[in-house]
Amino acid sequence: MRDLSGRLEHLSLNTATVRGRWGLAEAIEGCARHGIPGICPWRDQLQALGVEEGARRIRNAGLKVSGHCRGGMFPAADAAGRRAALDDNRRAVDEAAALGAACLVLVVGGMPAGSKDLPGARAQVQDGLAELLPYARAAGVPLAIEPLHPMYAADRACVNTLKHANDLCDDLDPDGEGGIGVAIDVYHVFWDPELELEIARAKGRILGFHVCDWLVPTRDLLLDRGMMGDGVIDIRGIRGLVEATDYDGLIEVEIFSKANWWRRDPDEVLCIMAERYRTVV
Amino acid sequence: MRDLSGRLEHLSLNTATVRGRWGLAEAIEGCARHGIPGICPWRDQLQALGVEEGARRIRNAGLKVSGHCRGGMFPAADAAGRRAALDDNRRAVDEAAALGAACLVLVVGGMPAGSKDLPGARAQVQDGLAELLPYARAAGVPLAIEPLHPMYAADRACVNTLKHANDLCDDLDPDGEGGIGVAIDVYHVFWDPELELEIARAKGRILGFHVCDWLVPTRDLLLDRGMMGDGVIDIRGIRGLVEATDYDGLIEVEIFSKANWWRRDPDEVLCIMAERYRTVV
C-alpha cells in the first residue's frame, strides 16, 4: 500500500469540491498553489472556460488529469433522446482526449421521467456503452463506469454496485481489449458486502479512485458529502483493497457539500483536504 | 398473482404511516372504520397504550397482526450494550407473542457510534440473531430480517440487500427448521439488480411484504417516503415476484412522510391508501 504521508504526488482535485466559489481557472491555479498534482474538471466548467483554453492552462500548470466529469446519462424516453445522449457523449470523449484525461467518468443515468422500468434503463445503458466504446477507443479515452450509490438508482445512475459495473465490463469487453473499466468512489460503494470480492475482480480495469466520506446524519441525498475523516467510511481499508489490485493512479477528492465545504474559502478547503489525504486516506 | 381490486382482505396498516397524528388506539379504530383487516404496531406506541391493552383492542377489532415493529439494533460498542440489546429483543419477542404477530420485524442496527467497522457490525448482527433465535422459536415468533436500503448502512441497518438477508437465514437455519426469514419492503430493495433472483431464493421464508414508493426527488433520507403510485417503484412487478413464491400474507403499507402524509388527516390517508392498494399495488 502506498505511503501518502509525505508528498502529495497521488492527489487529485475533483473541481466539484470547490465549485461553490471557484471556476475551473481558479481551481487550476489553486492546485498549482497547493502542490496538488492532479485535477478532474467538470464539463460545464471546462466549456465555460473553453475546451482548448482549459486544456492549455491545465497543461501549463503541469497537472495530470485523473478524469473528465462526466459522460453517461444514456437512457432516454425515445430514440431521438438516446441519439442526443450519444452525440453528447462523443463530445465528452473529445473533450477528455483534448485534456489527456486518464478516463471519461460515466454516470450512466437513471430512468427517463415517468418510467418505472429499471431493467429497461439498464438495458439502455448497456446499449449506449456498446455504441460509445469504439469511438472512445479510437480517441484513446478509457470509459470509466462509476457505480453510484443505490439512492441514485432512479434518477441519476442505474448501475449501483461494483458487481454490476464489472459485469458490464465483462460483457462489453469479453476479450480484455480494454478501453472500458470502472471508477470506484468510496462514497458509493462502502456499504456493499460484496465490495472486497468485486474490487479484486476489477483488477486491471480500475480507472479512477475517488474519496470523500459518509456523514451521519446525512442531510441531503446529493449535496452533503463529508471531508475524509469526518464520516464513517473505512477509507484506508478500501484504498488497501484497491491498491492490492496494483492500482497506482491518482486519488481524487470529490466532495459535494452545499452547506459546508462549498461555502468555505477554497484555499482553506484545499489545505484541509491535503492534510486529510496525508493522515486519513 | 392475487387480485387486489376488490376487497381489502390482504391490506395491513403499519401504524408509522399515520403516526404524525394517531397513537395506536386511534390507528386500531381507523383500521376497523376503513375495513382494513391488518395492522403492524410499533413498540413505543404499544407500550404507551400498554401491551395487554393494545393486544386486547387489536383482538377485539378483529385485526390480524402482520408484524411487530421492531426488534434488532444488535451492534453495540461493548458487551454490556450487546446484552442490553438482546434483553430488549427478548421483550420485543414477548410483545409480538402477546399480539399474535406474524413476525417480529428486525431492523438489525448499524455501526456503533464512532466505529467504521462495517464487517464487525455485520458479525455482531449475526451473533445477535443466533442468540435470539432459540428464544423466538420457543415463543412461536418468527424473526423477519428486513434488509434496509444501503443509505441506512451506517446508522440503522447494516444488512442492505436481500442476498445478505438470505445468506443470514441460510447460515442461521441450515436445516430449514424455520423461525427466521425476511421482510421485503419495496422501498429498500427496488434498486437491486439481484432482486428477482433473491426473491425467488427467499421462497418459503418471506414473512412480510411492505409497500410505499420512492419519490423523485427524495428530500429526506428517512422521512420522505411516498404513497404507492406517487414514485418510481414498479410495485406490482415486485409483488408479482413475491407472490410467485406462494407468499399469501398481508401487504403492509409503511410510509414515513414528515412533510406530507403525517400532516394530513389520517382518515384521508387511509382512504387514499386503500384506493392505491386496489389500483397501484
GROMACS .gro file of N, CA and C in nm, chain A residues 111 115-118 122 149-155 158 160-161 163-164 167 190-194 213-214 216-221 229-234 280, chain B residues 111 115-118 122 149-155 158 160-161 163-164 167 190-194 213-214 216-221 229-234 280:
model
  234
  111MET      N    1  -3.376   0.627  -1.476
  111MET     CA    2  -3.494   0.601  -1.560
  111MET      C    3  -3.541   0.732  -1.622
  115SER      N    4  -4.090   0.689  -1.615
  115SER     CA    5  -4.069   0.545  -1.629
  115SER      C    6  -4.050   0.479  -1.493
  116LYS      N    7  -4.094   0.353  -1.483
  116LYS     CA    8  -4.064   0.272  -1.366
  116LYS      C    9  -3.987   0.148  -1.406
  117ASP      N   10  -3.929   0.153  -1.524
  117ASP     CA   11  -3.867   0.034  -1.583
  117ASP      C   12  -3.715   0.038  -1.563
  118LEU      N   13  -3.674  -0.007  -1.447
  118LEU     CA   14  -3.531  -0.007  -1.415
  118LEU      C   15  -3.454  -0.105  -1.503
  122ARG      N   16  -3.147  -0.008  -1.755
  122ARG     CA   17  -3.016  -0.076  -1.751
  122ARG      C   18  -2.979  -0.132  -1.888
  149HIS      N   19  -2.422   0.517  -0.567
  149HIS     CA   20  -2.497   0.466  -0.452
  149HIS      C   21  -2.642   0.434  -0.494
  150PRO      N   22  -2.698   0.326  -0.441
  150PRO     CA   23  -2.835   0.290  -0.476
  150PRO      C   24  -2.938   0.400  -0.456
  151MET      N   25  -2.909   0.499  -0.374
  151MET     CA   26  -3.008   0.606  -0.357
  151MET      C   27  -3.020   0.693  -0.482
  152TYR      N   28  -2.931   0.673  -0.579
  152TYR     CA   29  -2.941   0.744  -0.706
  152TYR      C   30  -2.995   0.656  -0.820
  153ALA      N   31  -3.040   0.538  -0.788
  153ALA     CA   32  -3.081   0.443  -0.892
  153ALA      C   33  -3.189   0.498  -0.984
  154ALA      N   34  -3.283   0.571  -0.928
  154ALA     CA   35  -3.398   0.614  -1.007
  154ALA      C   36  -3.361   0.724  -1.105
  155ASP      N   37  -3.287   0.823  -1.060
  155ASP     CA   38  -3.278   0.946  -1.139
  155ASP      C   39  -3.138   0.984  -1.184
  158CYS      N   40  -2.834   0.401  -1.282
  158CYS     CA   41  -2.897   0.273  -1.251
  158CYS      C   42  -2.794   0.161  -1.243
  160ASN      N   43  -2.550   0.046  -0.975
  160ASN     CA   44  -2.541   0.081  -0.835
  160ASN      C   45  -2.451  -0.008  -0.751
  161THR      N   46  -2.390  -0.105  -0.818
  161THR     CA   47  -2.294  -0.190  -0.747
  161THR      C   48  -2.172  -0.210  -0.837
  163LYS      N   49  -2.033  -0.485  -0.867
  163LYS     CA   50  -2.060  -0.610  -0.938
  163LYS      C   51  -2.126  -0.582  -1.073
  164HIS      N   52  -2.225  -0.496  -1.072
  164HIS     CA   53  -2.295  -0.462  -1.197
  164HIS      C   54  -2.198  -0.397  -1.296
  167ASP      N   55  -1.976  -0.662  -1.429
  167ASP     CA   56  -2.050  -0.745  -1.526
  167ASP      C   57  -2.058  -0.675  -1.661
  190PHE      N   58  -1.908   0.189  -0.018
  190PHE     CA   59  -1.857   0.141   0.112
  190PHE      C   60  -1.953   0.046   0.182
  191TRP      N   61  -2.081   0.058   0.154
  191TRP     CA   62  -2.184  -0.022   0.221
  191TRP      C   63  -2.191  -0.166   0.169
  192ASP      N   64  -2.126  -0.194   0.057
  192ASP     CA   65  -2.154  -0.316  -0.019
  192ASP      C   66  -2.084  -0.439   0.042
  193PRO      N   67  -2.161  -0.539   0.083
  193PRO     CA   68  -2.098  -0.657   0.143
  193PRO      C   69  -2.013  -0.736   0.043
  194GLU      N   70  -2.031  -0.711  -0.086
  194GLU     CA   71  -1.952  -0.781  -0.188
  194GLU      C   72  -1.829  -0.700  -0.230
  213ASP      N   73  -1.634   1.128   0.235
  213ASP     CA   74  -1.679   1.050   0.349
  213ASP      C   75  -1.831   1.056   0.360
  214TRP      N   76  -1.885   0.955   0.428
  214TRP     CA   77  -2.030   0.947   0.451
  214TRP      C   78  -2.059   1.001   0.592
  216VAL      N   79  -2.284   1.098   0.921
  216VAL     CA   80  -2.401   1.055   0.998
  216VAL      C   81  -2.438   1.168   1.093
  217PRO      N   82  -2.555   1.230   1.079
  217PRO     CA   83  -2.652   1.204   0.973
  217PRO      C   84  -2.613   1.271   0.841
  218THR      N   85  -2.666   1.218   0.733
  218THR     CA   86  -2.655   1.281   0.601
  218THR      C   87  -2.783   1.359   0.577
  219ARG      N   88  -2.769   1.489   0.551
  219ARG     CA   89  -2.888   1.576   0.548
  219ARG      C   90  -2.945   1.600   0.409
  220ASP      N   91  -2.871   1.556   0.308
  220ASP     CA   92  -2.918   1.576   0.170
  220ASP      C   93  -2.866   1.460   0.087
  221LEU      N   94  -2.951   1.407   0.000
  221LEU     CA   95  -2.910   1.288  -0.076
  221LEU      C   96  -2.794   1.318  -0.170
  229GLY      N   97  -1.244   1.157   0.684
  229GLY     CA   98  -1.219   1.160   0.828
  229GLY      C   99  -1.337   1.211   0.909
  230ASP      N  100  -1.428   1.280   0.845
  230ASP     CA  101  -1.543   1.334   0.918
  230ASP      C  102  -1.661   1.238   0.921
  231GLY      N  103  -1.649   1.125   0.855
  231GLY     CA  104  -1.762   1.033   0.847
  231GLY      C  105  -1.725   0.893   0.893
  232VAL      N  106  -1.794   0.796   0.838
  232VAL     CA  107  -1.786   0.659   0.889
  232VAL      C  108  -1.719   0.561   0.794
  233ILE      N  109  -1.669   0.609   0.681
  233ILE     CA  110  -1.612   0.515   0.584
  233ILE      C  111  -1.469   0.476   0.622
  234ASP      N  112  -1.443   0.349   0.615
  234ASP     CA  113  -1.306   0.297   0.636
  234ASP      C  114  -1.229   0.319   0.506
  280VAL      N  115  -0.559   1.052   0.677
  280VAL     CA  116  -0.682   0.970   0.690
  280VAL      C  117  -0.700   0.875   0.573
  392MET      N  118  -2.346   0.062   1.262
  392MET     CA  119  -2.221   0.062   1.337
  392MET      C  120  -2.240   0.140   1.467
  396SER      N  121  -1.757   0.402   1.530
  396SER     CA  122  -1.698   0.288   1.460
  396SER      C  123  -1.702   0.308   1.309
  397LYS      N  124  -1.602   0.254   1.242
  397LYS     CA  125  -1.605   0.248   1.095
  397LYS      C  126  -1.597   0.104   1.048
  398ASP      N  127  -1.629   0.013   1.139
  398ASP     CA  128  -1.610  -0.130   1.113
  398ASP      C  129  -1.742  -0.196   1.073
  399LEU      N  130  -1.773  -0.186   0.946
  399LEU     CA  131  -1.898  -0.243   0.895
  399LEU      C  132  -1.897  -0.396   0.902
  403ARG      N  133  -2.162  -0.626   1.111
  403ARG     CA  134  -2.236  -0.737   1.049
  403ARG      C  135  -2.215  -0.867   1.127
  430HIS      N  136  -3.242  -0.017   0.289
  430HIS     CA  137  -3.171   0.050   0.180
  430HIS      C  138  -3.027   0.082   0.223
  431PRO      N  139  -2.933   0.067   0.129
  431PRO     CA  140  -2.793   0.095   0.163
  431PRO      C  141  -2.768   0.233   0.224
  432MET      N  142  -2.856   0.328   0.203
  432MET     CA  143  -2.832   0.460   0.263
  432MET      C  144  -2.845   0.457   0.415
  433TYR      N  145  -2.894   0.344   0.469
  433TYR     CA  146  -2.902   0.329   0.615
  433TYR      C  147  -2.793   0.238   0.671
  434ALA      N  148  -2.697   0.201   0.588
  434ALA     CA  149  -2.596   0.102   0.631
  434ALA      C  150  -2.520   0.146   0.754
  435ALA      N  151  -2.488   0.274   0.762
  435ALA     CA  152  -2.401   0.320   0.871
  435ALA      C  153  -2.471   0.320   1.005
  436ASP      N  154  -2.593   0.371   1.008
  436ASP     CA  155  -2.651   0.405   1.137
  436ASP      C  156  -2.782   0.333   1.170
  439CYS      N  157  -2.716  -0.263   0.887
  439CYS     CA  158  -2.601  -0.299   0.803
  439CYS      C  159  -2.631  -0.423   0.719
  441ASN      N  160  -2.820  -0.482   0.396
  441ASN     CA  161  -2.871  -0.388   0.297
  441ASN      C  162  -2.913  -0.450   0.164
  442THR      N  163  -2.903  -0.581   0.157
  442THR     CA  164  -2.950  -0.648   0.036
  442THR      C  165  -3.027  -0.774   0.079
  444LYS      N  166  -2.995  -1.047  -0.067
  444LYS     CA  167  -2.896  -1.153  -0.071
  444LYS      C  168  -2.832  -1.173   0.066
  445HIS      N  169  -2.794  -1.061   0.130
  445HIS     CA  170  -2.732  -1.071   0.262
  445HIS      C  171  -2.831  -1.132   0.362
  448ASP      N  172  -2.856  -1.495   0.293
  448ASP     CA  173  -2.735  -1.562   0.341
  448ASP      C  174  -2.743  -1.586   0.492
  471PHE      N  175  -3.593  -0.206  -0.426
  471PHE     CA  176  -3.634  -0.194  -0.568
  471PHE      C  177  -3.515  -0.170  -0.661
  472TRP      N  178  -3.408  -0.111  -0.611
  472TRP     CA  179  -3.292  -0.074  -0.692
  472TRP      C  180  -3.204  -0.194  -0.725
  473ASP      N  181  -3.225  -0.307  -0.658
  473ASP     CA  182  -3.125  -0.415  -0.656
  473ASP      C  183  -3.129  -0.498  -0.783
  474PRO      N  184  -3.019  -0.502  -0.859
  474PRO     CA  185  -3.020  -0.582  -0.982
  474PRO      C  186  -3.032  -0.732  -0.957
  475GLU      N  187  -3.011  -0.775  -0.833
  475GLU     CA  188  -3.022  -0.918  -0.799
  475GLU      C  189  -3.160  -0.951  -0.742
  494ASP      N  190  -4.354   0.408  -0.176
  494ASP     CA  191  -4.294   0.442  -0.305
  494ASP      C  192  -4.171   0.531  -0.285
  495TRP      N  193  -4.085   0.530  -0.386
  495TRP     CA  194  -3.965   0.613  -0.385
  495TRP      C  195  -3.992   0.738  -0.467
  497VAL      N  196  -3.909   1.099  -0.649
  497VAL     CA  197  -3.802   1.172  -0.717
  497VAL      C  198  -3.844   1.317  -0.727
  498PRO      N  199  -3.777   1.411  -0.663
  498PRO     CA  200  -3.664   1.387  -0.573
  498PRO      C  201  -3.710   1.340  -0.435
  499THR      N  202  -3.619   1.274  -0.365
  499THR     CA  203  -3.640   1.239  -0.225
  499THR      C  204  -3.569   1.345  -0.140
  500ARG      N  205  -3.643   1.411  -0.052
  500ARG     CA  206  -3.588   1.527   0.018
  500ARG      C  207  -3.531   1.498   0.155
  501ASP      N  208  -3.553   1.377   0.202
  501ASP     CA  209  -3.501   1.341   0.335
  501ASP      C  210  -3.470   1.192   0.332
  502LEU      N  211  -3.357   1.152   0.390
  502LEU     CA  212  -3.317   1.012   0.382
  502LEU      C  213  -3.413   0.921   0.456
  510GLY      N  214  -4.769   0.468  -0.598
  510GLY     CA  215  -4.816   0.533  -0.719
  510GLY      C  216  -4.757   0.672  -0.739
  511ASP      N  217  -4.706   0.731  -0.632
  511ASP     CA  218  -4.651   0.866  -0.645
  511ASP      C  219  -4.502   0.866  -0.679
  512GLY      N  220  -4.442   0.749  -0.687
  512GLY     CA  221  -4.298   0.742  -0.711
  512GLY      C  222  -4.265   0.655  -0.829
  513VAL      N  223  -4.147   0.596  -0.825
  513VAL     CA  224  -4.091   0.529  -0.943
  513VAL      C  225  -4.081   0.377  -0.930
  514ILE      N  226  -4.129   0.324  -0.818
  514ILE     CA  227  -4.111   0.180  -0.798
  514ILE      C  228  -4.217   0.101  -0.875
  515ASP      N  229  -4.173  -0.002  -0.942
  515ASP     CA  230  -4.263  -0.095  -1.009
  515ASP      C  231  -4.318  -0.192  -0.903
  561VAL      N  232  -5.287   0.037  -0.766
  561VAL     CA  233  -5.146   0.053  -0.799
  561VAL      C  234  -5.061  -0.064  -0.750
   0.00000   0.00000   0.00000
